[in-house]
Amino acid sequence: MKQIPEVSMEAGVAYARTAAMSGHPPYTLTEGFPGAGQPLGYLLAKTAEVVWAAASSAQSELEPYLLPVRNYMTALIAKAGVNPARDFALGVLTERVRQEEDGWPDQPGDPGGRRTRHGTGASHLCLLERKHQLEDAIYGIAGQQAAAPSG
């Protein structure tokens, strides 16, 4: 029996936490324009990738990062529903910000060469501002899809 991936805030946190253990941001090969016909696991992976990238772009314009977030979330919403898709994206964002605050990546071993924590000083403000901008965008995308007539 094939296991269906979970779509929830907890699943988003777990996905981002697993990606951080690798020491690299999540990356999944793109398989064409996002759509509800693509496998759920693929849509979860791409949603996590684009939310992660948007959260990590605090020193850049947000708008170029929002288009892929909008596209993959729209496809994920069509596949899994508005609330699960929104919660998954928020889970990835929450965990990504936590990692930055704690000094990502969360890898075992020698701490030498790791970045210092991002959660202090003036640099923390850009992270919090981006987090709130991205949260607003995720809620906006989910709200638009919930209001859109189906079918």
PDB file of C-alpha atoms in Angstrom:
ATOM      1  CA  MET A   1       0.000   0.000   0.000  1.00  0.00           C
ATOM      2  CA  LYS A   2       1.300   3.435  -0.949  1.00  0.00           C
ATOM      3  CA  GLN A   3       1.631   5.897   1.939  1.00  0.00           C
ATOM      4  CA  ILE A   4       0.001   9.302   1.439  1.00  0.00           C
ATOM      5  CA  PRO A   5       2.173  12.178   2.718  1.00  0.00           C
ATOM      6  CA  GLU A   6       0.742  14.204   5.581  1.00  0.00           C
ATOM      7  CA  VAL A   7      -0.194  17.814   4.901  1.00  0.00           C
ATOM      8  CA  SER A   8      -0.192  19.815   8.125  1.00  0.00           C
ATOM      9  CA  MET A   9       1.776  22.405  10.055  1.00  0.00           C
ATOM     10  CA  GLU A  10       3.639  19.606  11.839  1.00  0.00           C
ATOM     11  CA  ALA A  11       4.545  18.059   8.490  1.00  0.00           C
ATOM     12  CA  GLY A  12       5.885  21.424   7.287  1.00  0.00           C
ATOM     13  CA  VAL A  13       8.032  21.801  10.409  1.00  0.00           C
ATOM     14  CA  ALA A  14       9.309  18.236  10.047  1.00  0.00           C
ATOM     15  CA  TYR A  15      10.101  18.734   6.362  1.00  0.00           C
ATOM     16  CA  ALA A  16      12.100  21.907   7.041  1.00  0.00           C
ATOM     17  CA  ARG A  17      13.871  20.286  10.003  1.00  0.00           C
ATOM     18  CA  THR A  18      14.883  17.298   7.873  1.00  0.00           C
ATOM     19  CA  ALA A  19      16.169  19.597   5.130  1.00  0.00           C
ATOM     20  CA  ALA A  20      18.259  21.538   7.663  1.00  0.00           C
ATOM     21  CA  MET A  21      19.983  18.339   8.807  1.00  0.00           C
ATOM     22  CA  SER A  22      21.430  17.941   5.332  1.00  0.00           C
ATOM     23  CA  GLY A  23      23.105  21.344   5.578  1.00  0.00           C
ATOM     24  CA  HIS A  24      21.505  22.432   2.310  1.00  0.00           C
ATOM     25  CA  PRO A  25      18.228  24.154   1.510  1.00  0.00           C
ATOM     26  CA  PRO A  26      15.531  21.876   0.115  1.00  0.00           C
ATOM     27  CA  TYR A  27      15.706  21.372  -3.636  1.00  0.00           C
ATOM     28  CA  THR A  28      13.522  19.286  -5.916  1.00  0.00           C
ATOM     29  CA  LEU A  29      13.839  19.158  -9.688  1.00  0.00           C
ATOM     30  CA  THR A  30      11.018  21.101 -11.284  1.00  0.00           C
ATOM     31  CA  GLU A  31       8.580  18.992 -13.288  1.00  0.00           C
ATOM     32  CA  GLY A  32       6.789  21.601 -15.375  1.00  0.00           C
ATOM     33  CA  PHE A  33       4.214  24.176 -14.353  1.00  0.00           C
ATOM     34  CA  PRO A  34       2.643  23.305 -10.986  1.00  0.00           C
ATOM     35  CA  GLY A  35      -0.773  21.708 -11.119  1.00  0.00           C
ATOM     36  CA  ALA A  36      -3.091  19.563  -9.039  1.00  0.00           C
ATOM     37  CA  GLY A  37      -2.313  16.575 -11.282  1.00  0.00           C
ATOM     38  CA  GLN A  38       1.221  16.311  -9.925  1.00  0.00           C
ATOM     39  CA  PRO A  39       1.963  13.918  -7.037  1.00  0.00           C
ATOM     40  CA  LEU A  40       1.299  15.241  -3.540  1.00  0.00           C
ATOM     41  CA  GLY A  41       4.842  14.480  -2.396  1.00  0.00           C
ATOM     42  CA  TYR A  42       6.243  16.562  -5.240  1.00  0.00           C
ATOM     43  CA  LEU A  43       3.942  19.510  -4.474  1.00  0.00           C
ATOM     44  CA  LEU A  44       4.913  19.372  -0.794  1.00  0.00           C
ATOM     45  CA  ALA A  45       8.614  19.320  -1.682  1.00  0.00           C
ATOM     46  CA  LYS A  46       8.335  22.249  -4.098  1.00  0.00           C
ATOM     47  CA  THR A  47       6.154  24.262  -1.705  1.00  0.00           C
ATOM     48  CA  ALA A  48       8.733  23.733   1.037  1.00  0.00           C
ATOM     49  CA  GLU A  49      11.534  24.732  -1.345  1.00  0.00           C
ATOM     50  CA  VAL A  50       9.929  27.989  -2.469  1.00  0.00           C
ATOM     51  CA  VAL A  51       8.744  29.013   1.016  1.00  0.00           C
ATOM     52  CA  TRP A  52      12.258  28.315   2.345  1.00  0.00           C
ATOM     53  CA  ALA A  53      13.795  30.425  -0.426  1.00  0.00           C
ATOM     54  CA  ALA A  54      11.381  33.294   0.212  1.00  0.00           C
ATOM     55  CA  ALA A  55      12.062  33.209   3.958  1.00  0.00           C
ATOM     56  CA  SER A  56      15.806  33.197   3.304  1.00  0.00           C
ATOM     57  CA  SER A  57      15.620  36.226   1.015  1.00  0.00           C
ATOM     58  CA  ALA A  58      15.341  38.884   3.723  1.00  0.00           C
ATOM     59  CA  GLN A  59      17.913  41.109   1.987  1.00  0.00           C
ATOM     60  CA  SER A  60      16.135  40.921  -1.398  1.00  0.00           C
ATOM     61  CA  GLU A  61      12.831  42.008  -2.877  1.00  0.00           C
ATOM     62  CA  LEU A  62      10.068  39.606  -1.876  1.00  0.00           C
ATOM     63  CA  GLU A  63       7.922  39.808  -5.020  1.00  0.00           C
ATOM     64  CA  PRO A  64      10.095  37.554  -7.256  1.00  0.00           C
ATOM     65  CA  TYR A  65       9.896  34.876  -4.552  1.00  0.00           C
ATOM     66  CA  LEU A  66       6.128  35.163  -4.210  1.00  0.00           C
ATOM     67  CA  LEU A  67       5.283  33.994  -7.732  1.00  0.00           C
ATOM     68  CA  PRO A  68       6.586  30.435  -7.193  1.00  0.00           C
ATOM     69  CA  VAL A  69       5.088  30.392  -3.671  1.00  0.00           C
ATOM     70  CA  ARG A  70       1.722  31.386  -5.187  1.00  0.00           C
ATOM     71  CA  ASN A  71       1.980  28.806  -7.998  1.00  0.00           C
ATOM     72  CA  TYR A  72       2.936  25.831  -5.827  1.00  0.00           C
ATOM     73  CA  MET A  73       0.555  26.729  -3.014  1.00  0.00           C
ATOM     74  CA  THR A  74      -2.304  27.043  -5.516  1.00  0.00           C
ATOM     75  CA  ALA A  75      -1.525  23.564  -6.865  1.00  0.00           C
ATOM     76  CA  LEU A  76      -1.151  22.163  -3.336  1.00  0.00           C
ATOM     77  CA  ILE A  77      -4.462  23.752  -2.304  1.00  0.00           C
ATOM     78  CA  ALA A  78      -6.174  22.113  -5.291  1.00  0.00           C
ATOM     79  CA  LYS A  79      -4.666  18.763  -4.281  1.00  0.00           C
ATOM     80  CA  ALA A  80      -4.930  18.832  -0.465  1.00  0.00           C
ATOM     81  CA  GLY A  81      -7.297  21.667   0.469  1.00  0.00           C
ATOM     82  CA  VAL A  82      -6.887  25.258   1.620  1.00  0.00           C
ATOM     83  CA  ASN A  83      -6.220  24.774   5.335  1.00  0.00           C
ATOM     84  CA  PRO A  84      -3.774  21.847   5.071  1.00  0.00           C
ATOM     85  CA  ALA A  85      -1.771  23.606   2.323  1.00  0.00           C
ATOM     86  CA  ARG A  86      -1.686  26.875   4.250  1.00  0.00           C
ATOM     87  CA  ASP A  87      -0.640  25.096   7.449  1.00  0.00           C
ATOM     88  CA  PHE A  88       2.106  23.152   5.674  1.00  0.00           C
ATOM     89  CA  ALA A  89       3.587  26.357   4.226  1.00  0.00           C
ATOM     90  CA  LEU A  90       3.374  28.081   7.621  1.00  0.00           C
ATOM     91  CA  GLY A  91       5.093  25.103   9.247  1.00  0.00           C
ATOM     92  CA  VAL A  92       8.017  25.335   6.810  1.00  0.00           C
ATOM     93  CA  LEU A  93       8.254  29.084   7.419  1.00  0.00           C
ATOM     94  CA  THR A  94       8.112  28.717  11.201  1.00  0.00           C
ATOM     95  CA  GLU A  95      10.855  26.106  11.264  1.00  0.00           C
ATOM     96  CA  ARG A  96      13.026  28.038   8.817  1.00  0.00           C
ATOM     97  CA  VAL A  97      12.886  31.155  10.999  1.00  0.00           C
ATOM     98  CA  ARG A  98      13.647  29.074  14.104  1.00  0.00           C
ATOM     99  CA  GLN A  99      16.714  27.669  12.376  1.00  0.00           C
ATOM    100  CA  GLU A 100      17.971  31.141  11.519  1.00  0.00           C
ATOM    101  CA  GLU A 101      17.424  32.299  15.075  1.00  0.00           C
ATOM    102  CA  ASP A 102      19.312  29.281  16.432  1.00  0.00           C
ATOM    103  CA  GLY A 103      22.202  29.368  13.959  1.00  0.00           C
ATOM    104  CA  TRP A 104      21.214  27.077  11.094  1.00  0.00           C
ATOM    105  CA  PRO A 105      22.188  24.499   9.995  1.00  0.00           C
ATOM    106  CA  ASP A 106      21.200  22.130  12.794  1.00  0.00           C
ATOM    107  CA  GLN A 107      24.020  19.692  12.221  1.00  0.00           C
ATOM    108  CA  PRO A 108      25.834  17.549  14.753  1.00  0.00           C
ATOM    109  CA  GLY A 109      29.577  17.813  15.160  1.00  0.00           C
ATOM    110  CA  ASP A 110      32.101  20.600  15.428  1.00  0.00           C
ATOM    111  CA  PRO A 111      30.461  24.032  15.702  1.00  0.00           C
ATOM    112  CA  GLY A 112      33.545  25.686  14.165  1.00  0.00           C
ATOM    113  CA  GLY A 113      32.700  27.304  10.849  1.00  0.00           C
ATOM    114  CA  ARG A 114      28.979  27.496  11.523  1.00  0.00           C
ATOM    115  CA  ARG A 115      27.252  30.805  11.278  1.00  0.00           C
ATOM    116  CA  THR A 116      26.317  32.548  14.489  1.00  0.00           C
ATOM    117  CA  ARG A 117      22.735  32.925  15.611  1.00  0.00           C
ATOM    118  CA  HIS A 118      20.629  35.377  13.646  1.00  0.00           C
ATOM    119  CA  GLY A 119      18.228  36.035  16.510  1.00  0.00           C
ATOM    120  CA  THR A 120      19.939  39.050  18.048  1.00  0.00           C
ATOM    121  CA  GLY A 121      20.673  42.659  17.195  1.00  0.00           C
ATOM    122  CA  ALA A 122      19.575  44.710  14.214  1.00  0.00           C
ATOM    123  CA  SER A 123      19.905  41.787  11.788  1.00  0.00           C
ATOM    124  CA  HIS A 124      17.033  40.074  13.603  1.00  0.00           C
ATOM    125  CA  LEU A 125      14.609  42.755  12.401  1.00  0.00           C
ATOM    126  CA  CYS A 126      14.984  41.826   8.707  1.00  0.00           C
ATOM    127  CA  LEU A 127      14.208  38.209   9.545  1.00  0.00           C
ATOM    128  CA  LEU A 128      11.080  39.110  11.503  1.00  0.00           C
ATOM    129  CA  GLU A 129       9.908  41.546   8.847  1.00  0.00           C
ATOM    130  CA  ARG A 130      10.298  38.897   6.105  1.00  0.00           C
ATOM    131  CA  LYS A 131       8.537  36.308   8.268  1.00  0.00           C
ATOM    132  CA  HIS A 132       5.530  38.600   8.679  1.00  0.00           C
ATOM    133  CA  GLN A 133       5.512  39.517   4.978  1.00  0.00           C
ATOM    134  CA  LEU A 134       5.570  35.866   3.989  1.00  0.00           C
ATOM    135  CA  GLU A 135       2.911  34.901   6.540  1.00  0.00           C
ATOM    136  CA  ASP A 136       0.666  37.625   5.122  1.00  0.00           C
ATOM    137  CA  ALA A 137       1.305  36.334   1.591  1.00  0.00           C
ATOM    138  CA  ILE A 138       0.529  32.719   2.574  1.00  0.00           C
ATOM    139  CA  TYR A 139      -2.720  33.737   4.268  1.00  0.00           C
ATOM    140  CA  GLY A 140      -3.572  35.908   1.255  1.00  0.00           C
ATOM    141  CA  ILE A 141      -3.006  33.076  -1.218  1.00  0.00           C
ATOM    142  CA  ALA A 142      -5.089  30.707   0.897  1.00  0.00           C
ATOM    143  CA  GLY A 143      -7.850  33.320   1.235  1.00  0.00           C
ATOM    144  CA  GLN A 144      -7.950  33.944  -2.519  1.00  0.00           C
ATOM    145  CA  GLN A 145      -8.182  30.228  -3.231  1.00  0.00           C
ATOM    146  CA  ALA A 146     -10.878  29.708  -0.607  1.00  0.00           C
ATOM    147  CA  ALA A 147     -12.930  32.525  -2.158  1.00  0.00           C
ATOM    148  CA  ALA A 148     -12.395  31.355  -5.750  1.00  0.00           C
ATOM    149  CA  PRO A 149     -15.315  29.494  -7.296  1.00  0.00           C
ATOM    150  CA  SER A 150     -14.447  25.834  -7.812  1.00  0.00           C
ATOM    151  CA  GLY A 151     -14.586  23.956 -10.999  1.00  0.00           C
TER     152      GLY A 151
END
